[in-house]
XYZ file of C-alpha atoms in Angstrom:
353
model
C 0.000 0.000 0.000
C 1.305 3.499 -0.778
C 2.368 5.640 2.187
C 0.787 9.088 2.107
C 1.588 12.368 3.818
C -1.439 11.763 6.000
C 0.019 8.410 7.119
C 3.331 10.056 7.994
C 1.600 12.842 9.929
C -0.303 10.230 11.931
C 2.913 8.303 12.656
C 4.679 11.449 13.899
C 1.652 12.718 15.858
C 1.627 15.880 13.720
C -1.425 17.729 12.413
C -2.573 16.395 9.042
C -1.326 18.501 6.124
C -3.761 21.117 4.877
C -3.080 20.188 1.262
C -1.910 17.103 -0.644
C -2.663 14.876 2.339
C -3.205 11.910 0.007
C 0.078 12.376 -1.881
C 1.968 9.086 -1.979
C 5.545 9.398 -0.694
C 8.044 7.135 -2.443
C 10.787 7.341 0.179
C 13.170 9.472 2.247
C 16.130 11.423 0.854
C 18.474 14.277 1.738
C 17.348 17.844 1.198
C 19.573 18.133 -1.871
C 18.536 14.840 -3.450
C 14.848 14.637 -2.545
C 12.364 14.613 -5.424
C 8.828 15.959 -5.540
C 7.357 12.688 -4.221
C 9.869 12.164 -1.390
C 10.249 13.187 2.247
C 13.317 14.862 3.741
C 14.379 16.225 7.131
C 16.501 18.885 8.820
C 17.939 18.796 12.329
C 20.405 21.698 12.157
C 20.362 25.290 10.898
C 23.632 24.479 9.114
C 21.497 22.994 6.313
C 19.234 26.034 5.951
C 20.454 26.707 2.400
C 19.556 23.170 1.313
C 16.123 23.574 2.903
C 15.461 26.726 0.907
C 16.142 24.920 -2.381
C 14.766 21.446 -1.662
C 12.304 19.823 -4.041
C 10.919 17.501 -1.343
C 7.155 17.210 -0.963
C 7.493 17.423 2.812
C 10.219 18.019 5.371
C 10.537 16.878 8.975
C 11.839 19.909 10.874
C 13.253 20.019 14.367
C 10.971 22.313 16.332
C 13.821 24.295 17.918
C 15.192 25.470 14.555
C 14.584 28.950 13.213
C 14.549 27.642 9.650
C 11.304 26.685 7.916
C 10.721 25.489 4.356
C 8.957 27.816 1.959
C 6.471 27.478 -0.856
C 4.187 24.462 -0.922
C 6.490 22.177 1.073
C 4.602 20.408 3.872
C 6.270 20.788 7.278
C 6.193 18.252 10.108
C 7.483 19.888 13.316
C 9.009 17.429 15.795
C 11.215 17.589 18.881
C 13.884 15.259 17.441
C 14.203 15.063 13.663
C 16.543 12.068 13.723
C 14.186 9.964 15.839
C 11.280 10.976 13.625
C 13.155 9.928 10.489
C 14.039 6.618 12.130
C 10.337 5.973 12.722
C 9.463 6.828 9.116
C 12.257 4.669 7.711
C 10.668 1.685 9.422
C 7.800 2.072 6.954
C 10.146 1.814 3.962
C 12.726 -0.671 5.207
C 12.661 -3.855 3.101
C 12.452 -7.063 5.127
C 15.795 -8.697 5.936
C 16.104 -12.062 4.138
C 16.011 -14.752 6.819
C 15.921 -18.542 6.801
C 12.527 -19.999 7.755
C 11.979 -21.508 11.203
C 13.426 -24.987 11.423
C 16.728 -26.604 10.537
C 18.192 -26.393 7.069
C 19.202 -29.874 5.834
C 22.722 -28.562 5.197
C 23.180 -27.508 8.849
C 24.893 -29.653 11.457
C 23.349 -29.657 14.927
C 24.805 -31.782 17.711
C 22.171 -34.211 19.020
C 22.668 -32.940 22.575
C 21.937 -29.308 21.608
C 18.493 -27.968 22.544
C 16.867 -25.592 20.072
C 13.359 -24.204 20.389
C 11.149 -25.249 17.476
C 10.856 -21.626 16.332
C 14.627 -21.176 15.886
C 15.603 -20.557 12.234
C 18.799 -22.339 11.183
C 20.294 -21.537 7.776
C 22.563 -23.699 5.614
C 26.054 -24.672 6.817
C 25.327 -23.651 10.401
C 27.172 -25.677 13.045
C 25.870 -25.939 16.623
C 27.963 -27.698 19.257
C 27.158 -30.066 22.068
C 24.889 -29.074 24.974
C 24.194 -25.650 23.468
C 20.810 -24.055 24.228
C 19.039 -21.646 21.855
C 15.762 -19.993 22.884
C 12.654 -19.104 20.883
C 12.687 -16.821 17.872
C 16.455 -16.762 17.325
C 17.765 -16.668 13.737
C 21.075 -18.205 12.645
C 22.074 -17.163 9.145
C 24.232 -19.278 6.861
C 27.675 -20.302 8.012
C 27.252 -19.417 11.686
C 29.466 -21.512 13.958
C 28.451 -22.064 17.586
C 30.630 -24.031 19.984
C 29.802 -26.341 22.866
C 27.895 -25.233 25.980
C 26.742 -21.932 24.503
C 23.546 -20.262 25.763
C 21.610 -17.983 23.391
C 18.499 -16.114 24.525
C 15.233 -15.257 22.785
C 14.918 -13.393 19.481
C 18.625 -13.087 18.818
C 19.980 -12.789 15.282
C 23.416 -13.934 14.133
C 24.327 -12.953 10.589
C 26.516 -15.021 8.225
C 29.816 -16.422 9.506
C 29.473 -15.231 13.083
C 31.531 -17.417 15.424
C 30.598 -18.057 19.053
C 33.264 -20.124 20.712
C 32.529 -22.520 23.568
C 30.768 -21.427 26.787
C 29.580 -18.042 25.510
C 26.297 -16.573 26.811
C 24.016 -14.211 24.896
C 20.971 -12.552 26.461
C 17.717 -11.772 24.670
C 17.427 -9.732 21.456
C 21.158 -9.680 20.770
C 22.140 -8.897 17.169
C 25.601 -9.820 15.863
C 26.525 -8.852 12.319
C 28.563 -10.835 9.827
C 31.994 -12.290 10.598
C 32.280 -11.214 14.235
C 34.012 -13.583 16.648
C 33.210 -13.925 20.348
C 35.315 -16.046 22.681
C 38.744 -16.003 21.051
C 41.550 -16.607 23.541
C 42.753 -13.375 25.122
C 46.119 -12.047 24.005
C 48.055 -13.253 27.037
C 51.689 -14.361 27.049
C 54.546 -14.306 29.548
C 58.245 -14.409 28.742
C 59.769 -17.405 30.511
C 63.351 -16.677 29.582
C 63.153 -18.742 26.416
C 59.841 -18.009 24.708
C 56.492 -16.245 25.029
C 54.580 -18.789 27.114
C 50.848 -18.780 26.391
C 48.539 -18.056 29.343
C 45.379 -20.197 29.220
C 42.128 -18.244 29.107
C 39.453 -20.331 30.773
C 36.787 -17.646 31.286
C 33.891 -16.693 29.047
C 32.060 -13.822 27.343
C 28.636 -12.654 28.559
C 26.556 -10.396 26.315
C 23.489 -8.942 28.028
C 20.065 -8.130 26.544
C 19.522 -5.752 23.593
C 23.172 -5.500 22.577
C 24.025 -4.975 18.900
C 27.488 -5.871 17.621
C 28.717 -4.816 14.179
C 30.687 -6.789 11.611
C 34.221 -8.079 12.172
C 34.192 -7.341 15.909
C 36.431 -9.452 18.143
C 35.564 -9.947 21.819
C 38.096 -12.087 23.672
C 37.208 -14.511 26.419
C 38.376 -13.745 29.946
C 41.465 -15.224 31.528
C 39.028 -16.240 34.268
C 35.505 -14.997 35.120
C 33.930 -13.104 32.197
C 34.368 -10.421 29.588
C 31.002 -8.645 29.842
C 29.040 -6.440 27.430
C 26.299 -4.533 29.254
C 22.634 -4.299 28.374
C 21.747 -2.013 25.457
C 25.328 -1.342 24.380
C 25.949 -0.781 20.650
C 29.300 -1.704 19.085
C 30.323 -0.583 15.595
C 32.317 -2.585 13.034
C 35.993 -3.494 13.499
C 36.196 -3.099 17.269
C 38.580 -5.109 19.473
C 37.586 -5.827 23.083
C 40.246 -7.689 25.033
C 39.969 -10.250 27.819
C 38.202 -9.348 31.074
C 36.876 -6.002 29.841
C 33.626 -4.933 31.487
C 31.439 -2.708 29.309
C 28.566 -1.071 31.168
C 24.997 -0.670 29.914
C 24.051 1.635 27.035
C 27.593 2.360 25.862
C 28.454 3.407 22.295
C 31.734 2.127 20.820
C 32.528 3.440 17.338
C 34.516 1.645 14.623
C 38.186 0.701 15.018
C 38.215 1.378 18.743
C 40.414 -0.944 20.774
C 40.169 -1.806 24.469
C 43.065 -3.524 26.205
C 42.573 -6.148 28.908
C 40.482 -5.444 32.020
C 39.331 -2.006 30.891
C 36.086 -0.954 32.590
C 33.455 1.313 31.035
C 30.625 2.695 33.148
C 27.050 3.397 32.130
C 26.543 5.305 28.876
C 30.216 5.756 27.966
C 30.921 6.887 24.377
C 34.134 5.975 22.529
C 34.729 7.715 19.192
C 36.347 6.084 16.188
C 39.890 4.705 16.588
C 39.953 5.330 20.325
C 42.525 3.306 22.265
C 41.994 2.360 25.918
C 44.929 1.117 27.996
C 44.627 -1.979 30.162
C 43.091 -1.699 33.641
C 41.652 1.764 32.912
C 38.239 2.805 34.270
C 35.964 5.288 32.503
C 33.167 6.633 34.695
C 29.485 6.886 33.819
C 28.789 9.168 30.867
C 32.463 9.700 29.983
C 33.196 10.559 26.336
C 36.440 9.959 24.440
C 36.702 11.881 21.164
C 37.881 10.139 17.992
C 41.512 8.981 17.953
C 41.915 9.634 21.678
C 44.401 7.442 23.550
C 43.361 6.952 27.178
C 46.227 6.150 29.530
C 44.608 6.921 32.890
C 41.182 6.780 34.520
C 38.526 9.197 33.259
C 36.006 10.598 35.776
C 32.278 10.384 35.159
C 30.716 12.817 32.670
C 34.108 14.031 31.451
C 34.995 14.618 27.790
C 38.595 13.821 26.867
C 40.498 13.926 23.585
C 43.992 13.760 22.159
C 47.010 11.521 22.558
C 47.411 11.083 25.436
C 43.782 11.898 26.213
C 43.307 15.034 28.320
C 40.235 17.088 29.219
C 38.875 18.264 25.890
C 39.221 22.011 26.533
C 42.847 21.544 27.547
C 43.505 19.572 24.373
C 41.949 22.348 22.284
C 44.108 24.972 24.009
C 47.249 22.908 23.423
C 46.360 22.377 19.767
C 45.740 26.098 19.328
C 49.120 26.858 20.900
C 50.790 24.253 18.702
C 49.396 25.882 15.570
C 51.025 29.160 16.667
C 54.379 27.480 17.233
C 55.903 28.191 13.769
C 55.171 31.924 14.158
C 56.551 31.856 17.700
C 59.763 30.265 16.441
C 60.175 33.090 13.919
C 59.489 35.696 16.616
C 61.979 34.123 19.014
C 64.601 33.996 16.265
C 64.091 37.710 15.562
C 64.250 38.542 19.266
C 67.447 36.552 19.570
C 68.964 38.470 16.654
C 67.923 41.795 18.211
C 69.361 40.712 21.561
C 72.629 39.702 19.929
C 72.767 43.091 18.166
C 72.134 44.934 21.457
C 74.898 42.942 23.147
C 77.283 43.710 20.303
C 76.464 47.434 20.447
C 76.969 47.414 24.196
C 80.281 45.655 23.843
C 81.445 48.155 21.161
C 80.596 51.080 23.449
C 82.640 49.832 26.405
C 86.023 51.642 27.014
C 89.138 49.558 26.545
C 90.548 48.120 29.705
């Protein structure tokens, strides 16, 4: 069924448009790219120029903005434009291809594993001994699950995800393609002759409503557990080392790396390519800007940046001073020349001994 402007207004709890309420909307696009039968959005006054020239039929506008579209463009005023767009995109999102409930004949399930009848198992999936998988979980093709794994309800593991032995997932966990949970931690000790491997006999526990991107590696603990807290979202290409404890509702952006036993509190945000040293604690609500290297504990609700990471304002001041350094070098050189000239003049004016 076509989605009309009236449908979108109802979804966003906005007043119905005064005109063209029955216009069918083909999709969502940027202000620059939107066509006359598409919806767009604006969440910042920085895009005011694009709003003035957009061809979109309607625009979702953050209520706090001064900017408004002109002409015949329908306006939907909302408190949060990004959340509103997310709700609308649900209407247009194509369904994700999934295997049907049941076991594909090309899968291999250990006879001691217990899978709810509603679990969907794709081709070439391997499930180990004594593993338990709860209702509504989907295993896409090529997923490999070890022995003694516990997977909760309505989880989804995309192609080639690997869960090593004794891993636990809560409910509604999503893991994207080619991520690996439960690899041995990177632990070695020099014994005078070689790097002796330290056994890692712990596990990984992923709590409810966690989403893990593609090609993420989460190492098992040396003992006890590496833990990912409820509601945390992890981007692609992230490394989480053994015995890390990630609190609830954290955001970890791509290419971040956490060394062993790092602890993140509630709602911590790590920008892209952030590095966290081992045994470091970041308090609740702490934020590390992209490419920051954290070498010491970060207090709660503190923003740090730089290498090594310092309070963000201090980093900005240091960067500003660094940019002035070439000019300062020239000024110092000139002052040194003037000082040398003054010394020479003073020496020339002294009477002979």
